[in-house]
mmCIF file of C-alpha atoms in Angstrom:
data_model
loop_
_atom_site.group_PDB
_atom_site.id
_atom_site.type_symbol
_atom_site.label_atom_id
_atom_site.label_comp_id
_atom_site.label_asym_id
_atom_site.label_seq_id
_atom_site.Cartn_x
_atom_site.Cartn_y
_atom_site.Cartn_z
ATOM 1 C CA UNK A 138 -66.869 -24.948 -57.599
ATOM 2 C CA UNK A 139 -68.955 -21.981 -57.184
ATOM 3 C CA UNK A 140 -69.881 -19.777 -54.321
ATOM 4 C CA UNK A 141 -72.800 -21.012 -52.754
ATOM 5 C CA UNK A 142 -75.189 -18.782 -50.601
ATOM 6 C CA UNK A 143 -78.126 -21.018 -49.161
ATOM 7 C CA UNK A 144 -78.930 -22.699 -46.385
ATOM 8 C CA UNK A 145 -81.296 -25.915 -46.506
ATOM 9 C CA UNK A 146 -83.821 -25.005 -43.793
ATOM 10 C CA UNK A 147 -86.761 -25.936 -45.996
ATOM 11 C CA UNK A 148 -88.696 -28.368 -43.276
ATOM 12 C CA UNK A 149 -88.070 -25.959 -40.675
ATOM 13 C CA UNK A 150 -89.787 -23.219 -42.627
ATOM 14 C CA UNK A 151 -92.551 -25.203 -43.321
ATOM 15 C CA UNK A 152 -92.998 -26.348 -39.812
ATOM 16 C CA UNK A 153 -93.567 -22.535 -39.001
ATOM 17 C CA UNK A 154 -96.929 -20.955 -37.843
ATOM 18 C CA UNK A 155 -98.368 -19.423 -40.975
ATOM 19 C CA UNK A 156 -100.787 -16.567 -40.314
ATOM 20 C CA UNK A 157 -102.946 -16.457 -42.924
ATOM 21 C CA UNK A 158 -101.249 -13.487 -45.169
ATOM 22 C CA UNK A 159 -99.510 -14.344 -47.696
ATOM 23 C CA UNK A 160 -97.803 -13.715 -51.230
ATOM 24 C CA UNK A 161 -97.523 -14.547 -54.189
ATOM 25 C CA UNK A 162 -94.587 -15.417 -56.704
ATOM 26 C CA UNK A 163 -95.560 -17.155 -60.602
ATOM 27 C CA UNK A 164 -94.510 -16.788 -63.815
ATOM 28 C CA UNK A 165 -93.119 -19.017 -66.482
ATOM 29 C CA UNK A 166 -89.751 -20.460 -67.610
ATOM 30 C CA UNK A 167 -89.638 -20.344 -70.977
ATOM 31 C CA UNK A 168 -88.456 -24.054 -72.587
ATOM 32 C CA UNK A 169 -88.170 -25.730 -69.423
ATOM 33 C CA UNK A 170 -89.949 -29.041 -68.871
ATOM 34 C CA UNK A 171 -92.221 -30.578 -66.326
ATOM 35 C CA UNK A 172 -89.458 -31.832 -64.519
ATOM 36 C CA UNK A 173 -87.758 -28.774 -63.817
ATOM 37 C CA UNK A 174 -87.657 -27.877 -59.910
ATOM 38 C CA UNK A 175 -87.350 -23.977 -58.921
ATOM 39 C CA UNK A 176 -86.745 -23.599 -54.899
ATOM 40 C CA UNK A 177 -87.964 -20.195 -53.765
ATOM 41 C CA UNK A 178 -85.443 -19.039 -50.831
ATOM 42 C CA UNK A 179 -85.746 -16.205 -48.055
ATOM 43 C CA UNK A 180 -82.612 -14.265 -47.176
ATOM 44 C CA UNK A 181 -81.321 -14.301 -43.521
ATOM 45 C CA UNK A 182 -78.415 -11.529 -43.971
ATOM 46 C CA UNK A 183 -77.011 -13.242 -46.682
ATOM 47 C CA UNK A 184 -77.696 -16.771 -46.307
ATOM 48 C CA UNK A 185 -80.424 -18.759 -47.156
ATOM 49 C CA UNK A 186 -83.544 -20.283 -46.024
ATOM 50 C CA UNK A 187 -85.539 -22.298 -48.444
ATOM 51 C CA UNK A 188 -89.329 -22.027 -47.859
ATOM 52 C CA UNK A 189 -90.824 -24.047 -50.476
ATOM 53 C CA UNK A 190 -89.787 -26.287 -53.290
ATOM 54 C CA UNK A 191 -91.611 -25.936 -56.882
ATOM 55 C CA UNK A 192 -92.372 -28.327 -60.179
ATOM 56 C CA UNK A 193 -92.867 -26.252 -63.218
ATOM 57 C CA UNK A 194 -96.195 -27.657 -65.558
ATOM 58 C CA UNK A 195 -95.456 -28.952 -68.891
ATOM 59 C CA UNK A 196 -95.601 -25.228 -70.223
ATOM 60 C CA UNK A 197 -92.908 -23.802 -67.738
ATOM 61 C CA UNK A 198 -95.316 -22.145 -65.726
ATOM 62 C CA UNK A 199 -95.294 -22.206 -62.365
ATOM 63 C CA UNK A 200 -97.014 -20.553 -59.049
ATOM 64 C CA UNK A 201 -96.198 -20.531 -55.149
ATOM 65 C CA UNK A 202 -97.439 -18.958 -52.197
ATOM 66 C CA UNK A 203 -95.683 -18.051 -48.872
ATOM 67 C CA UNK A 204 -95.995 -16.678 -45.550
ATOM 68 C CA UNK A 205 -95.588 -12.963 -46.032
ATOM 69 C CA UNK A 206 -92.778 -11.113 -43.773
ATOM 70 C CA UNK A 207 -93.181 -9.233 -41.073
ATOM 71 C CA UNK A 208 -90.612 -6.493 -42.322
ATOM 72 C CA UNK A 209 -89.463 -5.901 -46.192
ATOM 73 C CA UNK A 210 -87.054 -8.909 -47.186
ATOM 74 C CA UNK A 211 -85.201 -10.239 -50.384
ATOM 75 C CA UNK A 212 -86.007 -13.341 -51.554
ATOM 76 C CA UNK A 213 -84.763 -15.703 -54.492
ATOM 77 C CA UNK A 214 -86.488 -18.326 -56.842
ATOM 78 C CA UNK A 215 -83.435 -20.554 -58.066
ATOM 79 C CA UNK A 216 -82.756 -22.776 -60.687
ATOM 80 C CA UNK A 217 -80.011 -25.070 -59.407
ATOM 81 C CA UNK A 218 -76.906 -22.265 -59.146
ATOM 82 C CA UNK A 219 -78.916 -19.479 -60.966
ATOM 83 C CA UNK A 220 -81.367 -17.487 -58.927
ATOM 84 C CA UNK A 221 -83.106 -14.270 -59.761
ATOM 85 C CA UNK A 222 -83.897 -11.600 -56.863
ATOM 86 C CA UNK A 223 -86.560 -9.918 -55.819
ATOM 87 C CA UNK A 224 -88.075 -7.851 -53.113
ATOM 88 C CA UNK A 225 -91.136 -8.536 -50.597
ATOM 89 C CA UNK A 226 -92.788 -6.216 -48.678
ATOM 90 C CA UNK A 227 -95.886 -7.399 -47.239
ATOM 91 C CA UNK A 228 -98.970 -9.005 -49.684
ATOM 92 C CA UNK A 229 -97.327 -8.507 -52.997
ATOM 93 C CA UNK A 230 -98.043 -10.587 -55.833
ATOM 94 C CA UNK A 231 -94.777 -10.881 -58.415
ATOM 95 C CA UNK A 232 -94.702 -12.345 -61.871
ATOM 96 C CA UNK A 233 -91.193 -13.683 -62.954
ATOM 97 C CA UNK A 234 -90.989 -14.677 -66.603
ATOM 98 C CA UNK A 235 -87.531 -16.093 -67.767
ATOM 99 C CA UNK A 236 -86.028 -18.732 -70.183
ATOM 100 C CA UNK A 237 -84.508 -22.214 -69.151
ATOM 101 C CA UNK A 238 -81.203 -21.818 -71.016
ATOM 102 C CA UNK A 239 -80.594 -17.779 -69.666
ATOM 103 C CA UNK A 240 -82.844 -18.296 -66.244
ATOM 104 C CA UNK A 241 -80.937 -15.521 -64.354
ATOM 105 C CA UNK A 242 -80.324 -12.853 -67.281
ATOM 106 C CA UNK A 243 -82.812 -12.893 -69.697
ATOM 107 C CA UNK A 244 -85.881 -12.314 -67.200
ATOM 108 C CA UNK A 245 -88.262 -9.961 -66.192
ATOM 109 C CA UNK A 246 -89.813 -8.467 -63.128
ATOM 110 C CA UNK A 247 -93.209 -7.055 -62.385
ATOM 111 C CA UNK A 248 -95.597 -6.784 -59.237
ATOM 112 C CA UNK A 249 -93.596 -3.997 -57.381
ATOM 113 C CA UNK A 250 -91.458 -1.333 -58.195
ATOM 114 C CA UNK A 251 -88.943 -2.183 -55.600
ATOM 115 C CA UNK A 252 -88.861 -5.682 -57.842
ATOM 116 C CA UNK A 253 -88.584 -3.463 -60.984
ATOM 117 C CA UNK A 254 -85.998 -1.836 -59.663
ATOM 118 C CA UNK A 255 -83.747 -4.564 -58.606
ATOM 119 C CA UNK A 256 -84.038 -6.265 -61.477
ATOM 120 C CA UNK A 257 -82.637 -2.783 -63.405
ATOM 121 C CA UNK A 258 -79.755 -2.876 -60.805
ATOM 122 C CA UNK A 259 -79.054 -6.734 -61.173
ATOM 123 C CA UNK A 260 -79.441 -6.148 -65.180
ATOM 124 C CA UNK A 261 -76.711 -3.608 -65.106
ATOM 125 C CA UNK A 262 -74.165 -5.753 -62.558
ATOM 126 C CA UNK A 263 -74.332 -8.117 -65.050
ATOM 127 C CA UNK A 264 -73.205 -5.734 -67.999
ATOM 128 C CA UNK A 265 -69.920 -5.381 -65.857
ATOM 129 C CA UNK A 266 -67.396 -7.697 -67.115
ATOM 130 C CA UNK A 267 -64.879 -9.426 -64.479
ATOM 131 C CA UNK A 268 -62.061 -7.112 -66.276
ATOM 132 C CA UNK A 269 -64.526 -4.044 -66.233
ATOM 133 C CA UNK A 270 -62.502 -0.768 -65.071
ATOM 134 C CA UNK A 271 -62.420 0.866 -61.803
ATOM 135 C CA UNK A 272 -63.787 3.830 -63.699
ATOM 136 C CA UNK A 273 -66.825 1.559 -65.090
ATOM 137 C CA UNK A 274 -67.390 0.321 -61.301
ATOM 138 C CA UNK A 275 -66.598 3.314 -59.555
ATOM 139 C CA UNK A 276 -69.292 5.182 -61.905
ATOM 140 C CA UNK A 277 -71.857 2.228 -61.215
ATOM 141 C CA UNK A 278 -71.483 2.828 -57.750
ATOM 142 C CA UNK A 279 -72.209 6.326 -57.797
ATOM 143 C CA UNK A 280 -75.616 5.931 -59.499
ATOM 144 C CA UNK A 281 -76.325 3.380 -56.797
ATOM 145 C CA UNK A 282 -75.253 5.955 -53.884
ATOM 146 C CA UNK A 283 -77.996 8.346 -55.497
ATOM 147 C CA UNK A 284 -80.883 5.838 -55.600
ATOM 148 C CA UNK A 285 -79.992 4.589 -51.707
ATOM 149 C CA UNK A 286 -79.546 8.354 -50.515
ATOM 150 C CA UNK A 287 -83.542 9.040 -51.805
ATOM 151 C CA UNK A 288 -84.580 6.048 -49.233
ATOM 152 C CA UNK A 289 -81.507 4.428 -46.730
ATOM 153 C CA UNK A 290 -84.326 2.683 -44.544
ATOM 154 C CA UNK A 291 -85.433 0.629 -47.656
ATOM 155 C CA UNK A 292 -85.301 -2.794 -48.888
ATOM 156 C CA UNK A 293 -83.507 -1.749 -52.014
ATOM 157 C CA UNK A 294 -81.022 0.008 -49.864
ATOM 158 C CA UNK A 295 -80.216 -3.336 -48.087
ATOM 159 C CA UNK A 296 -79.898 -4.847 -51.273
ATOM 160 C CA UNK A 297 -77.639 -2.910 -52.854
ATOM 161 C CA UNK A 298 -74.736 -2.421 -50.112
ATOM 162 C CA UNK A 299 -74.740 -6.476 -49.575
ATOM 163 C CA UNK A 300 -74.603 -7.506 -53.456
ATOM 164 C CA UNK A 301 -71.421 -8.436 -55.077
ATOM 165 C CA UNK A 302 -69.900 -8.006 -58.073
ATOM 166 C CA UNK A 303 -67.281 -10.466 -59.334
ATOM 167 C CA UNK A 304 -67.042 -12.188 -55.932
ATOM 168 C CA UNK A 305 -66.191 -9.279 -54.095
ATOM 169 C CA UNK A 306 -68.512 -6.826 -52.330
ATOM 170 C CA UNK A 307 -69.498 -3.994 -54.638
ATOM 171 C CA UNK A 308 -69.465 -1.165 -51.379
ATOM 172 C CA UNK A 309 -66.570 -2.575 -49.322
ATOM 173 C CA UNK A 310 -66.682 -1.480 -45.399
ATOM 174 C CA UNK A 311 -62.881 -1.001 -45.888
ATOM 175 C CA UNK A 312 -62.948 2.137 -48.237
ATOM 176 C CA UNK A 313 -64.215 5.133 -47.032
ATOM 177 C CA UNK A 314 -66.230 6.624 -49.532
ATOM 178 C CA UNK A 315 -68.048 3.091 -49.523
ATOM 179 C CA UNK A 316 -68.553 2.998 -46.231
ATOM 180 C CA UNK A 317 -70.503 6.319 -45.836
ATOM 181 C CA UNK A 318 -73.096 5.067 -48.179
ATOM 182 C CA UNK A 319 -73.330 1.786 -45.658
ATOM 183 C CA UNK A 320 -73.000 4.159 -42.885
ATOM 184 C CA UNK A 321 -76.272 6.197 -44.348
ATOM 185 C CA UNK A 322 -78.303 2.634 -44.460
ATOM 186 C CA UNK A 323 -76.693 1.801 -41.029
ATOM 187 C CA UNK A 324 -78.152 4.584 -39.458
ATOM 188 C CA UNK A 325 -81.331 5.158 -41.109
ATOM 189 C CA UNK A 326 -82.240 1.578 -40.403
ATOM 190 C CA UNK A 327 -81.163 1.994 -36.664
ATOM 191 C CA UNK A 328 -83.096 4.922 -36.773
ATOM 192 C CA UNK A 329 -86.190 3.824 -38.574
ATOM 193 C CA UNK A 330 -86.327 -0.039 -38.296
ATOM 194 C CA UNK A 331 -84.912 -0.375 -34.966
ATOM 195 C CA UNK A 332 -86.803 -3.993 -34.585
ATOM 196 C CA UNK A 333 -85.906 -4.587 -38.262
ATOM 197 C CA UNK A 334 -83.646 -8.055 -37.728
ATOM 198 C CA UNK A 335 -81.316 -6.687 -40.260
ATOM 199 C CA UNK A 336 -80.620 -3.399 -38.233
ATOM 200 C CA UNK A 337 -78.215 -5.252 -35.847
ATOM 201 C CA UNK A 338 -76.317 -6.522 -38.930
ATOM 202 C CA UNK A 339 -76.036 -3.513 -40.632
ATOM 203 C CA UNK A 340 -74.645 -1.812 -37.387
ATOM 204 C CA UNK A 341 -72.208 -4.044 -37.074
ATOM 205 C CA UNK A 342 -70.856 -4.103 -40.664
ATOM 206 C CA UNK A 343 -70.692 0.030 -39.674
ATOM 207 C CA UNK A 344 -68.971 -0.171 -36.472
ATOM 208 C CA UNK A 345 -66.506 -2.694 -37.943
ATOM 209 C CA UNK A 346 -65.782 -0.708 -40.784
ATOM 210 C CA UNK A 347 -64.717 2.042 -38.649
ATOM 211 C CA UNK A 348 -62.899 0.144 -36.271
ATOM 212 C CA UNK A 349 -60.735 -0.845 -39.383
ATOM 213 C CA UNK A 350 -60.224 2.235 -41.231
ATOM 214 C CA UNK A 351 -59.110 4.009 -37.520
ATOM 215 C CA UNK A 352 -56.834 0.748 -37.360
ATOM 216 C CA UNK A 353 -55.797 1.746 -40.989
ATOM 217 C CA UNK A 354 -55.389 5.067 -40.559
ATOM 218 C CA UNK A 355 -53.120 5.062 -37.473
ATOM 219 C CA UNK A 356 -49.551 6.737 -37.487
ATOM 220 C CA UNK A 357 -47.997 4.027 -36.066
ATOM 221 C CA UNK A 358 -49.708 1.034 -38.198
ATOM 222 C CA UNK A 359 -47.483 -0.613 -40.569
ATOM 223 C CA UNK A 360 -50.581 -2.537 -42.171
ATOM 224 C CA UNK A 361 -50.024 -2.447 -46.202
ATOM 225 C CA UNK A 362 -53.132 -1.300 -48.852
ATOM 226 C CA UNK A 363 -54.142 -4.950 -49.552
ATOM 227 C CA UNK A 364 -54.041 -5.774 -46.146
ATOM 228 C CA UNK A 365 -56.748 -5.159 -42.656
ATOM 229 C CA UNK A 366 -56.385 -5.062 -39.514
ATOM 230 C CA UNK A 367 -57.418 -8.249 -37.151
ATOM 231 C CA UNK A 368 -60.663 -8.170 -35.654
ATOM 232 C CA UNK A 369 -60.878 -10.825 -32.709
ATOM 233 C CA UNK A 370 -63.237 -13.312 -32.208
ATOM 234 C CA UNK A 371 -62.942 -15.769 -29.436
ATOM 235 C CA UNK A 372 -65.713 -18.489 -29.358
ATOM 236 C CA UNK A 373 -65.411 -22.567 -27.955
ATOM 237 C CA UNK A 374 -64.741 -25.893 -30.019
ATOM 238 C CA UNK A 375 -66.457 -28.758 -29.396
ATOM 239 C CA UNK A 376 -64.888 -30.129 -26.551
ATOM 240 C CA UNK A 377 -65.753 -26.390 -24.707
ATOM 241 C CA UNK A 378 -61.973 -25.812 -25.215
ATOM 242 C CA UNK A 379 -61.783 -21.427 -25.994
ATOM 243 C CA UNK A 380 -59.921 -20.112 -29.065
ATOM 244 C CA UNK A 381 -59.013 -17.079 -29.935
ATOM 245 C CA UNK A 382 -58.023 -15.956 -33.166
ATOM 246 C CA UNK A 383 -55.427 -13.344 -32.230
ATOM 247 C CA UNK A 384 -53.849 -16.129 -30.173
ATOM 248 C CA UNK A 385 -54.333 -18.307 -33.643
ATOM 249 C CA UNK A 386 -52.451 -16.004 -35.133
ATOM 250 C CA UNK A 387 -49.682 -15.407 -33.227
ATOM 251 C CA UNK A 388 -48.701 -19.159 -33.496
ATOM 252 C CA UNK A 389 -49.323 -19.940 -37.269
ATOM 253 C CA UNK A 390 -47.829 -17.814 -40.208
ATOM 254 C CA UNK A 391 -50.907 -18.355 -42.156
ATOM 255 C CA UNK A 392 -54.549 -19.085 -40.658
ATOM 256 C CA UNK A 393 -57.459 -19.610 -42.753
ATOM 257 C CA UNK A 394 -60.681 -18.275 -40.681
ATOM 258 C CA UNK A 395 -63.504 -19.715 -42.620
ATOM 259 C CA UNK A 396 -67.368 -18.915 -42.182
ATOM 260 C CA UNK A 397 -69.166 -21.967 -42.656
ATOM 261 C CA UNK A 398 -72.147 -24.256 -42.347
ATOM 262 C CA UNK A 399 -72.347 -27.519 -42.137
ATOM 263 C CA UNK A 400 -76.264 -28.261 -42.558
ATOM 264 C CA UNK A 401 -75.617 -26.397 -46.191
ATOM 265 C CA UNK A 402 -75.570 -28.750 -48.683
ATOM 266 C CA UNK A 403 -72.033 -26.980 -50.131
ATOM 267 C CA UNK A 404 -70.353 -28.120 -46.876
ATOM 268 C CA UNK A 405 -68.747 -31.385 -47.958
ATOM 269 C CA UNK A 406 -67.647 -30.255 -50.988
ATOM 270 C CA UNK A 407 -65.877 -27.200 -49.303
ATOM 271 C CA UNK A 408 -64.516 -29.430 -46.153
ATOM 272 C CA UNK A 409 -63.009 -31.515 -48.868
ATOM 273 C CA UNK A 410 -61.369 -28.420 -50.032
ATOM 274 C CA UNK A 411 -60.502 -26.802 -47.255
ATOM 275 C CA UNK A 412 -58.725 -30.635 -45.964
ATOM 276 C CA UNK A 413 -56.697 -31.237 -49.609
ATOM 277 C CA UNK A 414 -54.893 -27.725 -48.545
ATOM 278 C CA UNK A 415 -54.587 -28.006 -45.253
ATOM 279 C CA UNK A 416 -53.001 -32.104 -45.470
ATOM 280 C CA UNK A 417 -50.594 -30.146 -47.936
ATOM 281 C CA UNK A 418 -49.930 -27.150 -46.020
ATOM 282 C CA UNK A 419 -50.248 -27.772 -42.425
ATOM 283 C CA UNK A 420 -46.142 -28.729 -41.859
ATOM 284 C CA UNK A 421 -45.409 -24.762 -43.608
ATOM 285 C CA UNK A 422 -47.278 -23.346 -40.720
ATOM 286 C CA UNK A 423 -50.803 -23.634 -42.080
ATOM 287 C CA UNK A 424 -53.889 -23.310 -39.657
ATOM 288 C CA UNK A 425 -57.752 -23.281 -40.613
ATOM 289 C CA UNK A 426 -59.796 -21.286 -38.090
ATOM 290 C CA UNK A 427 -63.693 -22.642 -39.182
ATOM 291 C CA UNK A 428 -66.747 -20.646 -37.095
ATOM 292 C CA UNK A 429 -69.753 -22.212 -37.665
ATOM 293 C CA UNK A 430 -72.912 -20.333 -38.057
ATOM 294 C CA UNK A 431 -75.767 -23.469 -37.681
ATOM 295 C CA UNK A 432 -78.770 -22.883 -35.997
ATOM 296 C CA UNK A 433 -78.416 -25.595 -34.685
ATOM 297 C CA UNK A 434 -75.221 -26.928 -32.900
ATOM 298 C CA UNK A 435 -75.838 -30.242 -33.455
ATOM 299 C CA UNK A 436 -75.121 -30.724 -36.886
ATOM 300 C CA UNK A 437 -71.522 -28.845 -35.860
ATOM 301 C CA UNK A 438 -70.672 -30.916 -32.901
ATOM 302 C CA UNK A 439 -71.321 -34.307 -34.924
ATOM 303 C CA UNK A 440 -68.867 -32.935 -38.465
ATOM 304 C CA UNK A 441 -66.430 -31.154 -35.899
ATOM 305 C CA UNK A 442 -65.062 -34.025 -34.575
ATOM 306 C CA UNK A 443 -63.801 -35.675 -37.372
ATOM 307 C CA UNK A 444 -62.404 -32.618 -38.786
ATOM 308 C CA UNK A 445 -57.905 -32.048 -37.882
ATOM 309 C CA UNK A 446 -58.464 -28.015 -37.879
ATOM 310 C CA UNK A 447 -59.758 -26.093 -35.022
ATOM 311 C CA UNK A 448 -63.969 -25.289 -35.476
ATOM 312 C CA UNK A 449 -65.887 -22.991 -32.904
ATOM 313 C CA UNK A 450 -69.643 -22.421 -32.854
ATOM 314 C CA UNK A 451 -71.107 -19.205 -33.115
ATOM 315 C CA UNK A 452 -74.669 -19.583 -30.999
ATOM 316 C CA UNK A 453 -75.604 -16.186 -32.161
ATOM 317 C CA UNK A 454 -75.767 -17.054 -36.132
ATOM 318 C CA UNK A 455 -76.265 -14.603 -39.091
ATOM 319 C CA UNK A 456 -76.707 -12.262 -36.414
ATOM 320 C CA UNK A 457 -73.218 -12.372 -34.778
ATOM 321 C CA UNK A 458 -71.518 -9.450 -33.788
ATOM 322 C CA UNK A 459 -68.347 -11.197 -35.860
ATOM 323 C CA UNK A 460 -70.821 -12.224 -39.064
ATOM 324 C CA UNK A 461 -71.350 -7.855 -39.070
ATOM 325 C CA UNK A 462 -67.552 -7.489 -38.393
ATOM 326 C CA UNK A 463 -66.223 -9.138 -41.197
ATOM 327 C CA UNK A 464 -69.148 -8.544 -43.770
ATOM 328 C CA UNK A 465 -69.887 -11.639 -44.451
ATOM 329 C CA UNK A 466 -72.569 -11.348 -46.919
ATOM 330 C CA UNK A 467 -72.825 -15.473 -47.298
ATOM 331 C CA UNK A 468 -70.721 -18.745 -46.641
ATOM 332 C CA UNK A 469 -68.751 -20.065 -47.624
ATOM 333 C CA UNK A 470 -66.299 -17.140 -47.185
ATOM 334 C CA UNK A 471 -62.713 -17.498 -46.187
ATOM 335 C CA UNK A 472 -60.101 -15.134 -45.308
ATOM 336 C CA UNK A 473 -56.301 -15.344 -45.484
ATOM 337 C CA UNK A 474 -54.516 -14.023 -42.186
ATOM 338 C CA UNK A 475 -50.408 -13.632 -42.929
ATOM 339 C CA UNK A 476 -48.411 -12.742 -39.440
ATOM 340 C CA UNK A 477 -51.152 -11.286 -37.794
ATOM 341 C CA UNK A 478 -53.174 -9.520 -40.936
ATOM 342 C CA UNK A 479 -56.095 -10.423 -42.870
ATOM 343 C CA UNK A 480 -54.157 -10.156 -46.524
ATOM 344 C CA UNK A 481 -56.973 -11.867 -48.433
ATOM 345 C CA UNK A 482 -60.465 -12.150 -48.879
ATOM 346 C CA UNK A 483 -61.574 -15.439 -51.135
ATOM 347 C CA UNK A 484 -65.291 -16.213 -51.817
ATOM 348 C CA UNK A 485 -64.845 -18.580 -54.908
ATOM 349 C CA UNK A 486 -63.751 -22.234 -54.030
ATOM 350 C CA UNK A 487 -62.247 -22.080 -57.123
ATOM 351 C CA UNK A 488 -59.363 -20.122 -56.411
ATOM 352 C CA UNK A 489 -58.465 -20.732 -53.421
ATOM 353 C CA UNK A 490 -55.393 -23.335 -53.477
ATOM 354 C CA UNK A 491 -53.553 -21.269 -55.670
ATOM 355 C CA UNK A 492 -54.466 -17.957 -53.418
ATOM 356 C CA UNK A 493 -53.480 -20.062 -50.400
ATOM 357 C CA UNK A 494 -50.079 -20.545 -51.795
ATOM 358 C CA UNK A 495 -49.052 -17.172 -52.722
ATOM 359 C CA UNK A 496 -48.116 -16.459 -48.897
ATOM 360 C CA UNK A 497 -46.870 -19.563 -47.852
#
């Protein structure tokens, strides 16, 4: 199973005011068929909102129109799990040109230079192998710094210090070189974009990533390289009954705190997941702490009741001041807690059992 980043919002969208200026995405899929549907997506910090659902024509070719943002933003057009990625800033009109069989690495990018030149980055990610060297990433990462230091308060800029490579996030709030670049975007946004609704995010990532490294840093902590220090959130479960995760903590050896959804369509799947290891686990001291991040608390109240692991809501969303402490960049994402410490991030499904085990 992989990582899944969307959320299905698609009617909503559509249901919103449109005011008239718009723009405009086409381009052609090389060897796909009629029946091939592309979904073109709007990020929200990380997750997903699709806007708009499109058929290719019996060439591949395709076109699709949407209400243009009222700051810069980075969108997706995706082909089942492959998407490509692409800046908007107000009116522009893209061209994406790909092939069926390599949709999200054999494409091309033109309208914008922003697009251009996230396509270049995204190109290059890609050339980095899962077994590629710190050196490789660490070098990488420096040419990135460079290009985000010429304009912080850009789109690119956002891009950049929330993409991952390999499942993990390529500037991590944790190291400290890392988190001066996010601490340069932080600012400049706060600075420049004030009313920009990723400014609060960003702020937050900052101000957690300090909070850590001080945490880190302290005489008198005993907290190991691979491991972080606890940041608390403490939100209600269905029934209004209050959590909070410290207190989580200090009664299991080993909590799972999850970021979820559970209007995504990856939520079963995961839930399924997360149940097979807690069933198995939950006698060694296993607890799942699951915040959900739905706009709408409906949706959470109804799957929360039938689930055996304690689930809060979040009412602020994306835009949580815990979302910006943990970087969470998307959902699914889980973290490992052992005694007190976060030992583990895991983004990919995949590996989680077998992670799960290791500190059991």
């Amino acid at each position: 199973m992989k990582r899944y980043l969307y959320l299905a919002l698609i009617a909503v969208a559509m249901l919103c005011s449109c005011t008239g200026n718009q723009f405009k995405v086409e381009g052609k899929v090389e060897g796909a068929t009629d029946s091939v549907k592309l979904i073109l997506e709007e990020s929200s910090n990380g997750m997903w909102i699709g806007l708009d659902t499109i058929t290719v024509d019996s060439d591949g070719e395709f076109s699709v129109s949407a209400e243009a943002p009222a700051y810069p933003n980075i969108y997706r057009l995706r082909m089942g799990e492959k998407a490509v990625y692409f800046p908007i800033d107000s009116l522009d009109h893209l061209t994406i040109n790909t092939k069926f069989n390599a949709f999200d690495t054999d494409f091309t990018l033109s309208g914008s230079d922003h697009a251009e030149q996230i396509m270049k980055i995204d190109k290059e990610a890609q050339g980095l192998s899962s077994n590629a060297s710190p050196a490789q990433i660490k070098a990488f990462k420096d040419k990135l710094a460079k290009e985000i230091i010429v304009d912080p308060a850009g789109i690119v800029a956002y891009y950049v210090i929330n993409k991952n490579i390999n499942g993990r996030p390529l500037f991590d709030p944790l190291d400290d070189s890392d988190l001066r670049i996010i601490g340069a975007v932080a600012n400049s946004f706060n600075s420049f974009r004030p009313n920009d609704p990723r400014t609060e995010y960003l702020v937050n990532v900052l101000l957690a990533g300090q909070q850590r490294r001080r945490a880190a840093s302290a005489p008198s902590d005993t907290i190991q390289a691979t491991e972080a220090a606890l940041i608390d959130i403490e939100l209600n479960d269905y029934t209004g009954k209050n959590y909070k995760l410290s207190e989580v903590t200090k009664q299991h050896s080993v909590v799972l705190l999850n970021f979820t959804i559970y209007d995504a369509d990856f939520s079963p799947v995961y839930n399924k997941l997360l149940n097979d290891i807690y069933t198995a686990n939950k006698s060694r001291g296993l607890e799942i702490y699951q915040v959900s991040l739905d706009p709408d608390n409906v949706t959470w109240h109804e799957a929360a009741r039938s689930l055996p692991w304690i689930t809060v809501y979040e009412p602020k969303g994306e835009y949580a001041t815990c979302v910006g402490a943990y970087a969470v960049a998307g959902v699914p994402t889980t973290f490992i807690i052992k005694n007190g410490e976060i030992v583990q991030r895991v983004e990919d499904g995949n590996n989680l059992k077998a992670t799960v085990q290791k500190y059991l």
